Short mmCIF file of C-alpha atoms in Angstrom, two decimals:
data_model
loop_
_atom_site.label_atom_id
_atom_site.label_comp_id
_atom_site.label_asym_id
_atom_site.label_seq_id
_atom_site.Cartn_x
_atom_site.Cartn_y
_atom_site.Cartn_z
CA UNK A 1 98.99 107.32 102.07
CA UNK A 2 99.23 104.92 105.10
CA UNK A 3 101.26 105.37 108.06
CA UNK A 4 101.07 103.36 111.43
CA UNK A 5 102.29 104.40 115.15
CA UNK A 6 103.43 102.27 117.68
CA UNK A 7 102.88 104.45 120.75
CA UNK A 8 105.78 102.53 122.99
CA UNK A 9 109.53 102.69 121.79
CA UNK A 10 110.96 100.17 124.86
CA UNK A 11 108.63 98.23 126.68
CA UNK A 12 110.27 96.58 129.98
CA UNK A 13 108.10 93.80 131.70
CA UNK A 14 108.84 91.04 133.84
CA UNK A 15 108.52 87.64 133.24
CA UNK A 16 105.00 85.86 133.37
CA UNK A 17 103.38 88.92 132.93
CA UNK A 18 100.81 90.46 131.20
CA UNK A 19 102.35 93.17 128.16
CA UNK A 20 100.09 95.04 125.71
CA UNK A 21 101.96 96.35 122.75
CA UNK A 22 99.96 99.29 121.27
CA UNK A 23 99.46 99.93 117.16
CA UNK A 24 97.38 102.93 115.76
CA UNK A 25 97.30 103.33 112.05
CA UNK A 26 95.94 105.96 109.23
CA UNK A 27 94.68 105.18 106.18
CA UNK A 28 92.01 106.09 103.52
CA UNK A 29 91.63 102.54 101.86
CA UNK A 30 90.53 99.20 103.61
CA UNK A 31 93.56 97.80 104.94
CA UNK A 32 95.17 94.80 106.06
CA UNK A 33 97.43 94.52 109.42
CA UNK A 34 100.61 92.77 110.61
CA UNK A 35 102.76 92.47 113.48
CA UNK A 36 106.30 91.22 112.63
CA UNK A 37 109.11 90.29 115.35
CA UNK A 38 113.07 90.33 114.87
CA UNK A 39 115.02 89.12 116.88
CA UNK A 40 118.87 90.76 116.95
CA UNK A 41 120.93 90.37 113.74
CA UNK A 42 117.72 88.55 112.17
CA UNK A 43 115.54 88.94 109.46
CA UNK A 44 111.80 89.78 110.33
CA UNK A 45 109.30 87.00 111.52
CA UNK A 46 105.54 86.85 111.21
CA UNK A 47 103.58 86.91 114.32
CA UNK A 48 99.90 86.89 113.07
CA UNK A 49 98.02 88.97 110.39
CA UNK A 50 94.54 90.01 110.30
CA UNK A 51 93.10 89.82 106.45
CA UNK A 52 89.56 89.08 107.43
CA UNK A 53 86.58 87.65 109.42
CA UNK A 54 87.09 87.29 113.30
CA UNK A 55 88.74 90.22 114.21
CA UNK A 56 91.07 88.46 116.44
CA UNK A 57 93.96 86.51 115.58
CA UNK A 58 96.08 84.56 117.23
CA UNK A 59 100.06 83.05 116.90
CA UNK A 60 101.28 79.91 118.10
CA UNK A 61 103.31 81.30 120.22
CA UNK A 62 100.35 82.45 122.70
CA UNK A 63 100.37 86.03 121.47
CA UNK A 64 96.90 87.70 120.04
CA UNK A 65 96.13 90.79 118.50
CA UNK A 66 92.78 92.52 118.13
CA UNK A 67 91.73 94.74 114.99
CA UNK A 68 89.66 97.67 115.73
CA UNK A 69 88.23 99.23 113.28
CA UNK A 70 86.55 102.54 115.00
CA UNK A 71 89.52 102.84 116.64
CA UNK A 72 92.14 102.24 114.16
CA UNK A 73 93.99 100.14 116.33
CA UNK A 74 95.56 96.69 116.52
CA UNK A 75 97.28 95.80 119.78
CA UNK A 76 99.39 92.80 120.32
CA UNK A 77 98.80 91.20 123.78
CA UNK A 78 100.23 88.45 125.50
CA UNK A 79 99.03 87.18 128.90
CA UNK A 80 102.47 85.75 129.83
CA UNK A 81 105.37 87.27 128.76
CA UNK A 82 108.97 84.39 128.40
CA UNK A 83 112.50 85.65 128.67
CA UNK A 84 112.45 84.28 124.87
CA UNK A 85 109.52 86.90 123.72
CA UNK A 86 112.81 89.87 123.85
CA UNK A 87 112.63 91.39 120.75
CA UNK A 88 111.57 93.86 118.59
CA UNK A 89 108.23 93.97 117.62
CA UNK A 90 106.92 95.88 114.56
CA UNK A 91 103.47 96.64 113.37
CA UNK A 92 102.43 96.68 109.56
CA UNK A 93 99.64 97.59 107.22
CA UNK A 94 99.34 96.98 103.50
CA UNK A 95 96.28 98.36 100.98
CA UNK A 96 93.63 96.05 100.30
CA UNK A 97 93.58 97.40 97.29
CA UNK A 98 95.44 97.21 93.95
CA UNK A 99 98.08 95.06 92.80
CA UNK A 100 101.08 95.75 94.67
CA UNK A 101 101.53 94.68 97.82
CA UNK A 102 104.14 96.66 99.94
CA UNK A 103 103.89 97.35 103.93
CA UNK A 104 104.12 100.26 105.75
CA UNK A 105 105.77 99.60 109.12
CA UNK A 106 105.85 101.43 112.48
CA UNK A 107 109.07 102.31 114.09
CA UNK A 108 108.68 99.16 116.35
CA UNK A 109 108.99 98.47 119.72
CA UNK A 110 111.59 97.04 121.93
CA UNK A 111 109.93 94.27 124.10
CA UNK A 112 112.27 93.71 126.95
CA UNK A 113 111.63 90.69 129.39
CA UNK A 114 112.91 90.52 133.03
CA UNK A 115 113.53 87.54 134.96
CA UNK B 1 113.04 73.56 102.24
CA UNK B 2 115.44 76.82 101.90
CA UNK B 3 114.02 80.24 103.02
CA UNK B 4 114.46 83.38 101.49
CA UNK B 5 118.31 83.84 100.82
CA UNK B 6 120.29 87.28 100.61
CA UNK B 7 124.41 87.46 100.09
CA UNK B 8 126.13 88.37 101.02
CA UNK B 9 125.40 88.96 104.63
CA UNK B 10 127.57 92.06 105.58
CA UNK B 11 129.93 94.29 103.29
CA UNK B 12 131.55 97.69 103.35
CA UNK B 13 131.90 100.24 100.58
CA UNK B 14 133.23 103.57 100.19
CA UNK B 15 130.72 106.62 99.24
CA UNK B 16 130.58 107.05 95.34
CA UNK B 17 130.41 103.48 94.79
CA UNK B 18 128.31 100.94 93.54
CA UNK B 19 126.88 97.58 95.13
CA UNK B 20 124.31 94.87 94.26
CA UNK B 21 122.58 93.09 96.80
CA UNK B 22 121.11 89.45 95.66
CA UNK B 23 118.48 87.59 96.69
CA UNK B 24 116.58 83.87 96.10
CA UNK B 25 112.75 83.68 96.95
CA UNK B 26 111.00 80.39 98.46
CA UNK B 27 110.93 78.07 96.02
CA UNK B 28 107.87 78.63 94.09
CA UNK B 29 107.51 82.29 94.98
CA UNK B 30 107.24 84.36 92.38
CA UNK B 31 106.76 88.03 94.11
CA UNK B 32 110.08 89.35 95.36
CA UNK B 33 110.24 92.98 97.35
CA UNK B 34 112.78 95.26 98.83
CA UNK B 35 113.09 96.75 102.22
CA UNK B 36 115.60 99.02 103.83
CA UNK B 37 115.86 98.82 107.67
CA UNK B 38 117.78 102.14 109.21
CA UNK B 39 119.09 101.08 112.67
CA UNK B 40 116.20 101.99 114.82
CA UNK B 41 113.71 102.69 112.10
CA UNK B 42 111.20 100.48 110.85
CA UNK B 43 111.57 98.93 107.20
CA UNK B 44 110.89 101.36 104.31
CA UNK B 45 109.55 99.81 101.01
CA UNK B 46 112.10 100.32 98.01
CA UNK B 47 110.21 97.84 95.35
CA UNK B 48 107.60 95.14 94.47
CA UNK B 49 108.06 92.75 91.82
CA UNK B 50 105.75 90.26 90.60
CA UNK B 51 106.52 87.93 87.56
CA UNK B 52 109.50 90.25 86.52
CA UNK B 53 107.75 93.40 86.59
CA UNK B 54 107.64 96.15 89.04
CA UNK B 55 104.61 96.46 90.63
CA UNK B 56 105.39 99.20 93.02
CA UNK B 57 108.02 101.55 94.00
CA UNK B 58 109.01 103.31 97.52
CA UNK B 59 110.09 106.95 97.29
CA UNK B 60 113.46 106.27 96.91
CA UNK B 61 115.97 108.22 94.60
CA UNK B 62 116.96 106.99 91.10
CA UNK B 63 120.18 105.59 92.09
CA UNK B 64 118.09 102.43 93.76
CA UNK B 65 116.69 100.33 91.13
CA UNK B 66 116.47 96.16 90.51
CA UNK B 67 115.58 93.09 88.30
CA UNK B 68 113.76 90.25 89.14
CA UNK B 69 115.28 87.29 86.81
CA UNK B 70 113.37 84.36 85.41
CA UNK B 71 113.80 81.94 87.66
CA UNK B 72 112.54 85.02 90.47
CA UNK B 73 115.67 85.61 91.88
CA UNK B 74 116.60 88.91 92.03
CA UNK B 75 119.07 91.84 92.47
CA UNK B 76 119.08 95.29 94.26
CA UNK B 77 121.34 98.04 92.98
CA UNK B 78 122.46 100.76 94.54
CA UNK B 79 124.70 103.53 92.78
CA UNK B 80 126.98 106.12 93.98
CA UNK B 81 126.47 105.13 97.49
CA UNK B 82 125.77 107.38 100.40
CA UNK B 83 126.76 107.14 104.22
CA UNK B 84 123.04 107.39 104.32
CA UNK B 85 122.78 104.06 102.63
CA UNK B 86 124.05 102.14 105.39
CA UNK B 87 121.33 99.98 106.62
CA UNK B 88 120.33 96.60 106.77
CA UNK B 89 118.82 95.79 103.56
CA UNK B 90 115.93 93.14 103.36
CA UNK B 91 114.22 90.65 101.09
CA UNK B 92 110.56 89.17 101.03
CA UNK B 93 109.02 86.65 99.47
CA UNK B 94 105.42 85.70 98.40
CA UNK B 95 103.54 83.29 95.97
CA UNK B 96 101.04 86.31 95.35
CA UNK B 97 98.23 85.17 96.52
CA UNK B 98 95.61 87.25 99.23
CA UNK B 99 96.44 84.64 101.73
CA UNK B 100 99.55 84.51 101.27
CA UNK B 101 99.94 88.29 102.42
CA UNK B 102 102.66 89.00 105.08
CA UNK B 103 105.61 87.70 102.84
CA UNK B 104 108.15 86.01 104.42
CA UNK B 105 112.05 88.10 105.07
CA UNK B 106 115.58 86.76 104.50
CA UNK B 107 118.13 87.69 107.24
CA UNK B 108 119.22 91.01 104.94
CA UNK B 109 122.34 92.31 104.07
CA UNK B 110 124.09 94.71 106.61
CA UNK B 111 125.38 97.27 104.22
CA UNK B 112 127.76 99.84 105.95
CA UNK B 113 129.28 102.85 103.96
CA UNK B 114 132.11 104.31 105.11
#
């Protein structure tokens, strides 16, 4: 069984700032990682995914996340935060193995900008 | 081209009864899966399917189940509906491949039981 944690509930931060968005996981299998944003009344969007190789990724949207295996961790970071980057933020993990394909998510985390 | 479609976007039921919940991959994607979304909560897997079969299954009760049709579309049914039920109901897509991983969501279905 897999479950992740996403240590922050609301994160407030003003704008142009740095914010670090924190996401532990458990799991006995190899696994791979997501983080997900929705915006309100929207579906969820993908941010970046780490399957393999360098373990960090990066969006277009300047946002980076770094997989850590030791630590079972994989943090989303920005270095500048934009009043657009409100959202929610989620964190996901799905088995490397077998055929089936479903994610576990955290409970998320509300990313709040400030002007 | 479209994105994952789900209709219809919002609807209200009464607890006992019965709703189905539709969805239309990306063209060409042929893996379909089910999410529920409890304001607040995270998504919780409900099912997989890949080619019309179910490849995997949340722990959900019986009175959630689904179809994938031949042309990948598919349907998600929910019977004697609970307050519990209301959530925001989501659908993925994928073509099924490794690097395709991360699947990509419709806007859901707000499904409120009153």
């Amino acid at each position: 069984a897999q479950s992740v944690t996403q240590l922050d509930s609301q994160v407030p931060v003003f704008e142009e700032a740095p914010v670090e968005l924190r996401c532990n996981y458990s799991s006995s299998v190899s696994v791979y990682l997501f983080w997900y944003v929705q915006y309100p009344n929207q579906g969820l969007q993908l941010l970046l995914k780490y399957l393999s190789g360098s373990t960090l990724v990066e969006s277009i949207n300047g946002f980076e996340a770094e997989f850590n295996k030791s630590q079972t961790s994989f943090h989303l970071r920005k270095p500048s935060v934009h009043i657009s980057d409100t959202a929610e933020y989620f964190c996901a993990v799905s088995d490397r193995a077998g055929s089936a394909r479903q994610l576990t998510f955290g409970s998320g985390t509300q990313l709040t900008v400030l002007p | 081209d479209a994105g994952v479609t789900q209709s219809p976007t919002h609807l209200i039921k009464t607890r006992g009864q019965q709703v189905t919940l539709r969805c239309s991959p990306i063209s060409g994607h042929k893996s379909v899966s089910w999410y529920q979304q409890v304001l607040g909560q995270g998504p919780q897997f409900i099912f997989q399917y890949y080619e019309k079969e179910e490849r995997g299954r949340g722990n959900f009760p019986d009175r959630f189940s689904a179809r994938q049709f031949p042309n990948y579309s598919s349907e998600l049914n929910v019977n004697a509906l609970l307050l519990g039920d209301s959530a925001l109901y989501l659908c993925a897509s994928s073509s099924g491949t490794v690097n395709s991983l991360g699947y990509t969501f419709g806007s859901g279905t707000r499904l409120t039981v009153v």
